[in-house]
Every structure is written in C-alpha cells, then in structure tokens.
Amino acid sequence: MTLRDVVYKDSLKFILSGGKGGVGKTSCAGAMAVLSARHGFRTLVLSTDPAHSLSDSFDQDLSGGEVIPIKGFDNLWGMEINAEKGMQEFQNIVGDGMAGPEAQMAANLMGDMTGMSPPGSDEAMAFGKILEFIEDSSYDRVIFDTAPTGHTLKLLELPDLLDSWLGKMLTLRQRLSSMLGGLRGLFGGGQEQEDDSWKMIQQTKDKIRQARIELSDPDTTQFVVVMIPEAMAVFETQRLLASLNTWHIPANNMVVNQLVPPNPTCQFCTKRYEMQQANLNDIRDLYSDLDLTEVPLFDGEIRGIEGLTRLGEILIGNNHTED
Ligand SMILES: Nc1ncnc2c1ncn2[C@@H]1O[C@H](COP(=O)(O)OP(=O)(O)O)[C@@H](O)[C@H]1O
Ligand SMILES: [Mg+2]
C-alpha cells in the first residue's frame, strides 16, 4: 500500500506520523492533513509532541488548547495538545470516579499493592484525545503529529497500562465495598453518585478497549514512520518498529526524508550524498516489506500551506508528473 493509498483510503480514520526528532514528522503530518482535506475528508491534525511545531509548520497559531480552523480550508482543523490543561481534564475524569472514603483507601492501597501510579502527563493526554475522537464523528480523519520515539512508545503502551490500572481500581472497589458498607451510613450515603462514578470508570475502560481495537486495525489506523538516511535514525527506527509491532499498531509505510541531490562539483555535498546513499541501500534492504517514499531535501524550510502542499505532492508520488 503506497502512501497515496493510505492518504486517500476512505476507511482510514487515524494516521500517526512518528520518528526521531527533527526528521520531518510535523511536516509529513501537515502535508498529509492538507492532502486529506483537499480530498474532501473532514480532517483534524493534532500535535502530541510537547515540543510543538505544528503552529510553525502551518504558519498559524494552534497553541490555544482548542481545535482551530486552518486558514484557507473549510474542512481542516488543527490543535497542539496542551499537556497541562489536558492532564487536568483527564484527572477530573478519573478523579471523579474516586470520590469518597473508598477512593482514598483504594488509592492508598493501590500504591502499596501494585506500585502503580496512574499513568500521566503528555501521553495520557494524547491518549485521552484519541479516546475522545474515536467517538467523535465530526472528523473523517485525525492525523497525529507524535513526539519523538520514547514518548510515543509510552503513548502506545498506555492503553494496556490504563486498562489494567482501572481494572485494579474496579477489583479493589468490589472488595472494599462490602467492607465499607457498614461505614457508609456514617458518611451520609452518596451511594448513587458513587455508583455513577464507578460506572464512568467502567465506561472509560470500555472506550480504551475500543481504542485498542481501532488502533490495531489496518483499515482504520496507519502509523507512518518518518526517518532520514543516517545511522542514528536507522537505529531509532528499528526500536520504533519493534514496539509498533509489539503493540499491534499497523505500520506499512516509511518516509525517507531529506535526501541530498548528487553534486559532483562539491566535495562536501558528495560525501553527504554518498553517506546517505549507503544508508538508503541499507534501509531498502532492512525494510523491504514496507512501502518506502523518498523525499528530497528542499532548498528551503517547509512552511505554510504552500510548502506542505509541495511536500504532499511528493508523498503521493505526483512530483514527476505534470498534473
Ligand atoms: N525535505 C525537507 N527539506 C527541507 N527541509 C525540511 C525537509 N523536511 C523537514 N524539513 C525542515 O526540517 C525542520 C524539522 O522538520 P519537522 O517536520 O518540524 O521535524 P520533526 O517534527 O520531526 O521534528 C523544519 O524546519 C522543516 O521545515
Ligand atoms: Mg515536530
């Protein structure tokens, strides 16, 4: 499946763009978002990288923690996920389920029993958004500009972590509720409200299950690995792909970005060119089962809709034709 097939695939709801820092994740996410919107998909592009660059890439402020319409489109929106604000929302959701004396005890016990603290910060936030948009039919397509590898791996293992954490909460709750039944009178009831809260945790658990199903379905999700033809990036890509495999995230496409052109009159350029070509050959061997898209180094930065459009044309293989 070429990148063009991925971008234009009707059933595909989530595209994640990921790789090492500085390789072109944001540019590719932006370019794929522009292509998706032009194709007619109602598209949302989200940055989950704490070192946001989506605003710079689109040349528009997307940092407000809200979904912002992208100028020049009526079906494209963008947002840099604000981890702190989002974490608050996330804790409110989970926290609501933990009101009352049971919760306090459960939380204390939880620490003792399992050594697990609630998963946190940027990844939880990003994942919270995935959960939110899985249910939200306002968008046909959500494109994630993810953080460099380490962060993204945490995001990917989060469903498992959260699921088991919430599961433990529920089990504990069952054990504690009989024990605390007698005490409840002393605290003035509140049984119903509490049940609602626990129901919400159960619903969150169900949503996480659903997210895991969608994130592992190649008809719904594709992770596009972005890299540059340098040894360091190759190593990191190996780790990333191994983890994507472990977490069953479909990843069939790789972008090899920033390829320098040959230039026999420049010794420096020739050295870089040869280094890249050697790595490119390794990459072609290593990832023969993936669809590779090679992208040249542009003579300037990739910024604004124009730049993203130009990159998009290359991503879908239109760069050699006149149309
Ligand atoms: N093929 C390319 N040619 C020229 N500049 C590029 C290319 N790909 C990325 N860039 C530039 O490199 C920088 C990093 O790209 P970016 O997409 O922000 O990477 P990441 O999100 O992986 O950190 C940006 O300034 C971007 O414009
Ligand atoms: Mg970026």
CSV table of C-alpha atoms and ligand atoms in Angstrom, one decimal:
chain,number,residue,atom,x,y,z
A,1,MET,CA,0.0,0.0,0.0
A,2,THR,CA,1.6,3.2,-1.1
A,3,LEU,CA,1.4,6.4,0.9
A,4,ARG,CA,-1.1,7.7,-1.7
A,5,ASP,CA,-3.3,4.7,-1.0
A,6,VAL,CA,-3.1,5.4,2.7
A,7,VAL,CA,-3.9,9.1,2.5
A,8,TYR,CA,-6.9,8.5,0.2
A,9,LYS,CA,-8.3,5.4,1.9
A,10,ASP,CA,-11.8,6.1,2.9
A,11,SER,CA,-11.9,3.8,6.0
A,12,LEU,CA,-8.7,5.2,7.4
A,13,LYS,CA,-9.5,7.3,10.5
A,14,PHE,CA,-6.2,7.7,12.2
A,15,ILE,CA,-2.8,8.4,10.7
A,16,LEU,CA,0.1,8.8,13.1
A,17,SER,CA,3.4,10.4,11.9
A,18,GLY,CA,6.4,9.5,14.1
A,19,GLY,CA,10.1,9.1,14.3
A,20,LYS,CA,13.2,10.7,15.7
A,21,GLY,CA,13.4,14.4,16.5
A,22,GLY,CA,13.9,16.8,13.5
A,23,VAL,CA,13.4,14.2,10.8
A,24,GLY,CA,10.2,15.7,9.4
A,25,LYS,CA,7.3,14.2,11.5
A,26,THR,CA,5.4,17.5,11.7
A,27,SER,CA,6.0,18.4,8.1
A,28,CYS,CA,4.7,15.0,7.0
A,29,ALA,CA,1.7,15.2,9.3
A,30,GLY,CA,0.9,18.6,8.0
A,31,ALA,CA,1.3,17.6,4.4
A,32,MET,CA,-0.9,14.5,4.8
A,33,ALA,CA,-3.5,16.7,6.6
A,34,VAL,CA,-3.6,19.1,3.6
A,35,LEU,CA,-3.9,16.2,1.2
A,36,SER,CA,-6.7,14.7,3.3
A,37,ALA,CA,-8.7,17.9,3.5
A,38,ARG,CA,-8.3,18.6,-0.3
A,39,HIS,CA,-9.5,15.1,-0.9
A,40,GLY,CA,-12.7,16.1,0.9
A,41,PHE,CA,-12.1,14.4,4.3
A,42,ARG,CA,-13.1,16.5,7.3
A,43,THR,CA,-9.6,16.4,8.8
A,44,LEU,CA,-8.1,17.2,12.2
A,45,VAL,CA,-4.4,17.4,12.7
A,46,LEU,CA,-3.2,17.1,16.3
A,47,SER,CA,0.2,17.5,17.8
A,48,THR,CA,1.0,15.4,20.8
A,49,ASP,CA,4.7,16.4,20.8
A,50,PRO,CA,5.4,18.6,23.9
A,51,ALA,CA,7.9,20.4,21.7
A,52,HIS,CA,5.2,21.6,19.4
A,53,SER,CA,6.0,22.8,15.9
A,54,LEU,CA,2.6,22.4,14.2
A,55,SER,CA,1.9,26.2,14.5
A,56,ASP,CA,5.3,26.9,12.8
A,57,SER,CA,4.6,24.3,10.2
A,58,PHE,CA,1.1,25.8,9.3
A,59,ASP,CA,2.3,29.3,10.0
A,60,GLN,CA,-0.7,29.8,12.2
A,61,ASP,CA,-1.1,29.8,16.0
A,62,LEU,CA,-2.6,26.4,17.0
A,63,SER,CA,-1.4,26.5,20.6
A,64,GLY,CA,-4.6,27.6,22.4
A,65,GLY,CA,-5.5,24.1,23.6
A,66,GLU,CA,-8.7,24.3,21.4
A,67,VAL,CA,-9.3,23.0,17.9
A,68,ILE,CA,-8.6,25.8,15.5
A,69,PRO,CA,-9.9,26.1,11.8
A,70,ILE,CA,-6.9,26.2,9.5
A,71,LYS,CA,-7.0,29.3,7.2
A,72,GLY,CA,-7.9,28.7,3.6
A,73,PHE,CA,-9.9,25.5,4.3
A,74,ASP,CA,-13.4,24.8,5.5
A,75,ASN,CA,-12.7,21.1,6.4
A,76,LEU,CA,-9.3,21.3,8.1
A,77,TRP,CA,-8.6,21.9,11.8
A,78,GLY,CA,-5.5,21.8,13.9
A,79,MET,CA,-4.6,21.7,17.6
A,80,GLU,CA,-1.4,21.5,19.6
A,81,ILE,CA,-2.4,19.4,22.7
A,82,ASN,CA,-1.7,21.4,25.8
A,83,ALA,CA,-0.5,18.7,28.2
A,84,GLU,CA,-1.1,20.6,31.4
A,85,LYS,CA,-4.6,21.7,30.6
A,86,GLY,CA,-5.4,18.3,29.3
A,87,MET,CA,-3.9,16.5,32.2
A,88,GLN,CA,-6.3,18.5,34.5
A,89,GLU,CA,-9.2,17.3,32.4
A,90,PHE,CA,-8.0,13.8,32.4
A,91,GLN,CA,-7.6,13.8,36.2
A,92,ASN,CA,-11.0,15.2,36.6
A,93,ILE,CA,-12.5,12.3,34.7
A,94,VAL,CA,-10.5,9.7,36.6
A,95,GLY,CA,-10.7,11.6,39.8
A,96,ASP,CA,-14.5,11.8,39.7
A,97,GLY,CA,-14.6,8.1,39.9
A,98,MET,CA,-12.5,8.2,43.1
A,99,ALA,CA,-14.7,10.4,45.3
A,100,GLY,CA,-15.3,9.4,48.9
A,101,PRO,CA,-13.6,7.3,51.5
A,102,GLU,CA,-13.4,4.2,49.4
A,103,ALA,CA,-11.4,6.0,46.9
A,104,GLN,CA,-9.0,7.3,49.4
A,105,MET,CA,-8.4,3.8,50.7
A,106,ALA,CA,-8.3,2.4,47.3
A,107,ALA,CA,-5.7,4.9,46.2
A,108,ASN,CA,-3.6,4.2,49.2
A,109,LEU,CA,-3.9,0.5,48.9
A,110,MET,CA,-3.2,0.7,45.2
A,111,GLY,CA,0.1,2.3,45.8
A,112,ASP,CA,1.0,-0.4,48.3
A,113,MET,CA,-0.3,-3.3,46.4
A,114,THR,CA,0.8,-2.7,42.9
A,115,GLY,CA,3.4,0.1,43.0
A,116,MET,CA,1.4,1.5,40.1
A,117,SER,CA,0.7,5.2,39.9
A,118,PRO,CA,-1.8,6.5,37.5
A,119,PRO,CA,-0.2,7.0,34.1
A,120,GLY,CA,0.5,10.6,33.5
A,121,SER,CA,1.1,13.7,31.5
A,122,ASP,CA,1.6,14.1,27.8
A,123,GLU,CA,0.9,10.6,26.8
A,124,ALA,CA,-2.2,10.3,28.9
A,125,MET,CA,-3.4,13.5,27.3
A,126,ALA,CA,-2.7,12.4,23.8
A,127,PHE,CA,-4.4,9.1,24.5
A,128,GLY,CA,-7.4,10.9,26.1
A,129,LYS,CA,-7.8,12.7,22.8
A,130,ILE,CA,-7.7,9.5,20.8
A,131,LEU,CA,-10.5,8.2,23.0
A,132,GLU,CA,-12.4,11.4,22.5
A,133,PHE,CA,-12.1,11.4,18.7
A,134,ILE,CA,-12.8,7.7,18.4
A,135,GLU,CA,-16.3,8.5,19.4
A,136,ASP,CA,-16.5,11.9,17.7
A,137,SER,CA,-17.9,11.7,14.2
A,138,SER,CA,-17.1,15.3,13.4
A,139,TYR,CA,-14.0,14.2,11.7
A,140,ASP,CA,-13.4,11.7,9.0
A,141,ARG,CA,-9.7,11.7,9.6
A,142,VAL,CA,-7.5,12.5,12.6
A,143,ILE,CA,-3.8,12.9,11.9
A,144,PHE,CA,-1.4,12.8,14.9
A,145,ASP,CA,2.0,14.5,14.8
A,146,THR,CA,3.6,12.4,17.5
A,147,ALA,CA,6.5,13.1,19.8
A,148,PRO,CA,9.9,11.5,19.2
A,149,THR,CA,10.2,7.8,19.8
A,150,GLY,CA,10.4,7.4,23.5
A,151,HIS,CA,7.4,9.5,24.2
A,152,THR,CA,5.3,7.8,21.5
A,153,LEU,CA,6.2,4.4,22.8
A,154,LYS,CA,4.8,5.4,26.2
A,155,LEU,CA,1.7,6.6,24.5
A,156,LEU,CA,1.3,3.2,22.7
A,157,GLU,CA,1.6,1.2,25.9
A,158,LEU,CA,-0.8,3.4,27.7
A,159,PRO,CA,-4.0,1.6,26.7
A,160,ASP,CA,-2.6,-1.6,28.4
A,161,LEU,CA,-1.4,0.3,31.4
A,162,LEU,CA,-4.6,2.3,31.9
A,163,ASP,CA,-6.8,-0.7,31.3
A,164,SER,CA,-5.0,-2.8,33.9
A,165,TRP,CA,-4.9,0.2,36.3
A,166,LEU,CA,-8.6,0.9,36.0
A,167,GLY,CA,-9.3,-2.8,36.2
A,168,LYS,CA,-7.4,-2.9,39.5
A,169,MET,CA,-9.4,0.0,40.8
A,170,LEU,CA,-12.6,-1.8,40.0
A,171,THR,CA,-11.5,-5.0,41.6
A,172,LEU,CA,-10.4,-3.2,44.7
A,173,ARG,CA,-13.7,-1.4,44.7
A,174,GLN,CA,-15.6,-4.6,44.8
A,175,ARG,CA,-13.5,-5.9,47.7
A,176,LEU,CA,-13.8,-2.7,49.6
A,177,SER,CA,-17.4,-2.0,49.1
A,178,SER,CA,-18.6,-4.8,51.4
A,179,MET,CA,-16.1,-3.8,54.0
A,180,LEU,CA,-17.1,-0.2,53.8
A,181,GLY,CA,-20.8,-0.9,53.5
A,182,GLY,CA,-21.3,-0.5,57.3
A,183,LEU,CA,-19.4,2.7,57.4
A,184,ARG,CA,-21.3,4.3,54.6
A,185,GLY,CA,-24.1,5.4,56.9
A,186,LEU,CA,-21.7,7.5,58.8
A,187,PHE,CA,-20.7,9.5,55.7
A,188,GLY,CA,-24.3,10.3,54.8
A,189,GLY,CA,-24.9,7.9,51.9
A,190,GLY,CA,-23.9,9.1,48.5
A,191,GLN,CA,-24.2,5.6,47.2
A,192,GLU,CA,-25.9,6.5,44.0
A,193,GLN,CA,-23.4,9.2,43.0
A,194,GLU,CA,-20.6,6.9,43.7
A,195,ASP,CA,-22.1,4.2,41.6
A,196,ASP,CA,-22.3,6.7,38.7
A,197,SER,CA,-18.6,7.5,39.1
A,198,TRP,CA,-17.6,3.9,39.1
A,199,LYS,CA,-19.8,3.4,36.0
A,200,MET,CA,-17.7,6.1,34.3
A,201,ILE,CA,-14.5,4.2,35.1
A,202,GLN,CA,-16.1,1.1,33.6
A,203,GLN,CA,-17.1,3.1,30.5
A,204,THR,CA,-13.6,4.6,30.2
A,205,LYS,CA,-12.3,1.0,30.3
A,206,ASP,CA,-14.7,0.0,27.5
A,207,LYS,CA,-13.5,3.0,25.5
A,208,ILE,CA,-9.9,2.0,25.9
A,209,ARG,CA,-10.8,-1.5,24.7
A,210,GLN,CA,-12.4,0.1,21.7
A,211,ALA,CA,-9.4,2.3,21.1
A,212,ARG,CA,-7.1,-0.7,21.1
A,213,ILE,CA,-9.2,-2.4,18.5
A,214,GLU,CA,-9.3,0.6,16.2
A,215,LEU,CA,-5.6,1.4,16.7
A,216,SER,CA,-4.7,-2.2,15.7
A,217,ASP,CA,-6.9,-2.4,12.6
A,218,PRO,CA,-5.0,-1.6,9.4
A,219,ASP,CA,-8.3,-0.4,7.8
A,220,THR,CA,-8.6,2.3,10.5
A,221,THR,CA,-5.1,3.2,11.6
A,222,GLN,CA,-1.7,3.6,9.9
A,223,PHE,CA,1.5,4.7,11.6
A,224,VAL,CA,3.8,6.4,9.1
A,225,VAL,CA,7.4,6.2,10.1
A,226,VAL,CA,9.5,9.2,9.1
A,227,MET,CA,13.3,9.0,9.1
A,228,ILE,CA,16.4,10.4,7.5
A,229,PRO,CA,19.1,8.2,5.9
A,230,GLU,CA,21.5,8.4,8.8
A,231,ALA,CA,22.7,5.6,11.0
A,232,MET,CA,21.3,7.1,14.2
A,233,ALA,CA,17.9,7.4,12.7
A,234,VAL,CA,18.1,3.8,11.5
A,235,PHE,CA,18.7,2.5,15.0
A,236,GLU,CA,15.9,4.5,16.4
A,237,THR,CA,13.6,3.4,13.7
A,238,GLN,CA,14.4,-0.2,14.5
A,239,ARG,CA,13.2,0.3,18.1
A,240,LEU,CA,10.2,2.2,17.0
A,241,LEU,CA,9.1,-0.5,14.5
A,242,ALA,CA,9.7,-3.3,17.1
A,243,SER,CA,7.4,-1.5,19.5
A,244,LEU,CA,4.8,-0.8,17.0
A,245,ASN,CA,4.8,-4.5,16.2
A,246,THR,CA,4.5,-5.3,19.9
A,247,TRP,CA,1.5,-3.1,20.4
A,248,HIS,CA,0.0,-4.2,17.1
A,249,ILE,CA,-0.1,-0.8,15.5
A,250,PRO,CA,-0.2,-1.2,11.7
A,251,ALA,CA,2.8,0.5,10.1
A,252,ASN,CA,3.3,-0.2,6.4
A,253,ASN,CA,4.9,3.0,5.2
A,254,MET,CA,8.1,4.8,5.7
A,255,VAL,CA,9.2,8.2,4.6
A,256,VAL,CA,12.9,8.6,4.0
A,257,ASN,CA,13.3,12.3,4.2
A,258,GLN,CA,15.9,15.0,3.4
A,259,LEU,CA,17.8,13.2,0.7
A,260,VAL,CA,20.5,15.4,-0.7
A,261,PRO,CA,21.0,15.5,-4.5
A,262,PRO,CA,24.3,14.5,-6.1
A,263,ASN,CA,26.6,17.4,-6.7
A,264,PRO,CA,30.0,16.3,-8.2
A,265,THR,CA,31.4,19.8,-8.1
A,266,CYS,CA,31.1,20.0,-4.3
A,267,GLN,CA,33.3,17.6,-2.2
A,268,PHE,CA,31.3,18.2,1.0
A,269,CYS,CA,28.0,17.5,-0.9
A,270,THR,CA,29.4,14.4,-2.5
A,271,LYS,CA,30.4,13.0,0.9
A,272,ARG,CA,27.0,13.6,2.3
A,273,TYR,CA,25.4,12.2,-0.8
A,274,GLU,CA,27.5,9.0,-0.6
A,275,MET,CA,26.8,8.6,3.2
A,276,GLN,CA,23.1,8.9,2.6
A,277,GLN,CA,23.1,6.6,-0.4
A,278,ALA,CA,24.9,3.9,1.6
A,279,ASN,CA,22.3,4.2,4.4
A,280,LEU,CA,19.5,4.3,1.9
A,281,ASN,CA,20.7,1.0,0.5
A,282,ASP,CA,20.7,-0.5,4.0
A,283,ILE,CA,17.2,0.9,4.6
A,284,ARG,CA,15.9,-0.6,1.4
A,285,ASP,CA,17.2,-4.0,2.4
A,286,LEU,CA,16.1,-3.7,6.0
A,287,TYR,CA,12.6,-2.6,5.3
A,288,SER,CA,11.8,-4.4,2.0
A,289,ASP,CA,8.4,-5.3,3.5
A,290,LEU,CA,7.5,-1.6,3.9
A,291,ASP,CA,6.5,0.8,1.3
A,292,LEU,CA,9.2,3.5,1.1
A,293,THR,CA,8.7,7.0,0.0
A,294,GLU,CA,11.8,9.0,-0.7
A,295,VAL,CA,11.7,12.8,-0.2
A,296,PRO,CA,14.5,15.2,-1.3
A,297,LEU,CA,15.9,17.9,0.9
A,298,PHE,CA,14.2,21.1,-0.2
A,299,ASP,CA,16.2,24.2,-0.9
A,300,GLY,CA,14.3,25.9,2.0
A,301,GLU,CA,12.2,25.2,5.0
A,302,ILE,CA,8.8,23.5,4.6
A,303,ARG,CA,6.4,26.1,5.9
A,304,GLY,CA,2.9,27.2,5.4
A,305,ILE,CA,0.2,25.6,3.2
A,306,GLU,CA,2.3,26.1,0.1
A,307,GLY,CA,5.3,24.2,1.5
A,308,LEU,CA,3.1,21.5,2.9
A,309,THR,CA,1.3,21.2,-0.5
A,310,ARG,CA,4.7,20.8,-2.2
A,311,LEU,CA,5.7,18.1,0.2
A,312,GLY,CA,2.3,16.4,-0.1
A,313,GLU,CA,2.7,16.1,-3.9
A,314,ILE,CA,6.0,14.2,-3.3
A,315,LEU,CA,4.4,12.0,-0.6
A,316,ILE,CA,1.7,10.8,-3.0
A,317,GLY,CA,4.2,10.5,-6.0
A,318,ASN,CA,3.0,13.4,-8.1
A,319,ASN,CA,6.4,15.1,-8.3
A,320,HIS,CA,7.5,13.6,-11.6
A,321,THR,CA,4.3,14.3,-13.5
A,322,GLU,CA,2.8,17.5,-14.9
A,323,ASP,CA,-0.7,17.1,-13.4
B,1,LIG,N1,12.6,17.5,2.9
B,1,LIG,C1,12.9,18.6,3.6
B,1,LIG,N2,13.6,19.6,3.0
B,1,LIG,C2,13.9,20.8,3.7
B,1,LIG,N3,13.6,21.0,4.9
B,1,LIG,C3,12.9,20.0,5.6
B,1,LIG,C4,12.5,18.8,5.0
B,1,LIG,N4,11.8,18.1,5.9
B,1,LIG,C5,11.8,18.8,7.0
B,1,LIG,N5,12.4,20.0,6.9
B,1,LIG,C6,12.6,21.0,7.8
B,1,LIG,O1,13.3,20.5,9.0
B,1,LIG,C7,12.8,21.0,10.2
B,1,LIG,C8,12.3,19.9,11.0
B,1,LIG,O2,11.1,19.3,10.4
B,1,LIG,P1,9.9,18.9,11.3
B,1,LIG,O3,8.8,18.5,10.3
B,1,LIG,O4,9.5,20.0,12.2
B,1,LIG,O5,10.5,17.7,12.0
B,1,LIG,P2,10.0,16.9,13.4
B,1,LIG,O6,8.6,17.2,13.6
B,1,LIG,O7,10.3,15.5,13.1
B,1,LIG,O8,10.9,17.5,14.5
B,1,LIG,C9,11.8,22.0,9.8
B,1,LIG,O9,12.4,23.3,9.8
B,1,LIG,C10,11.3,21.6,8.4
B,1,LIG,O10,10.9,22.7,7.6
B,2,MG,MG,7.6,18.2,15.2
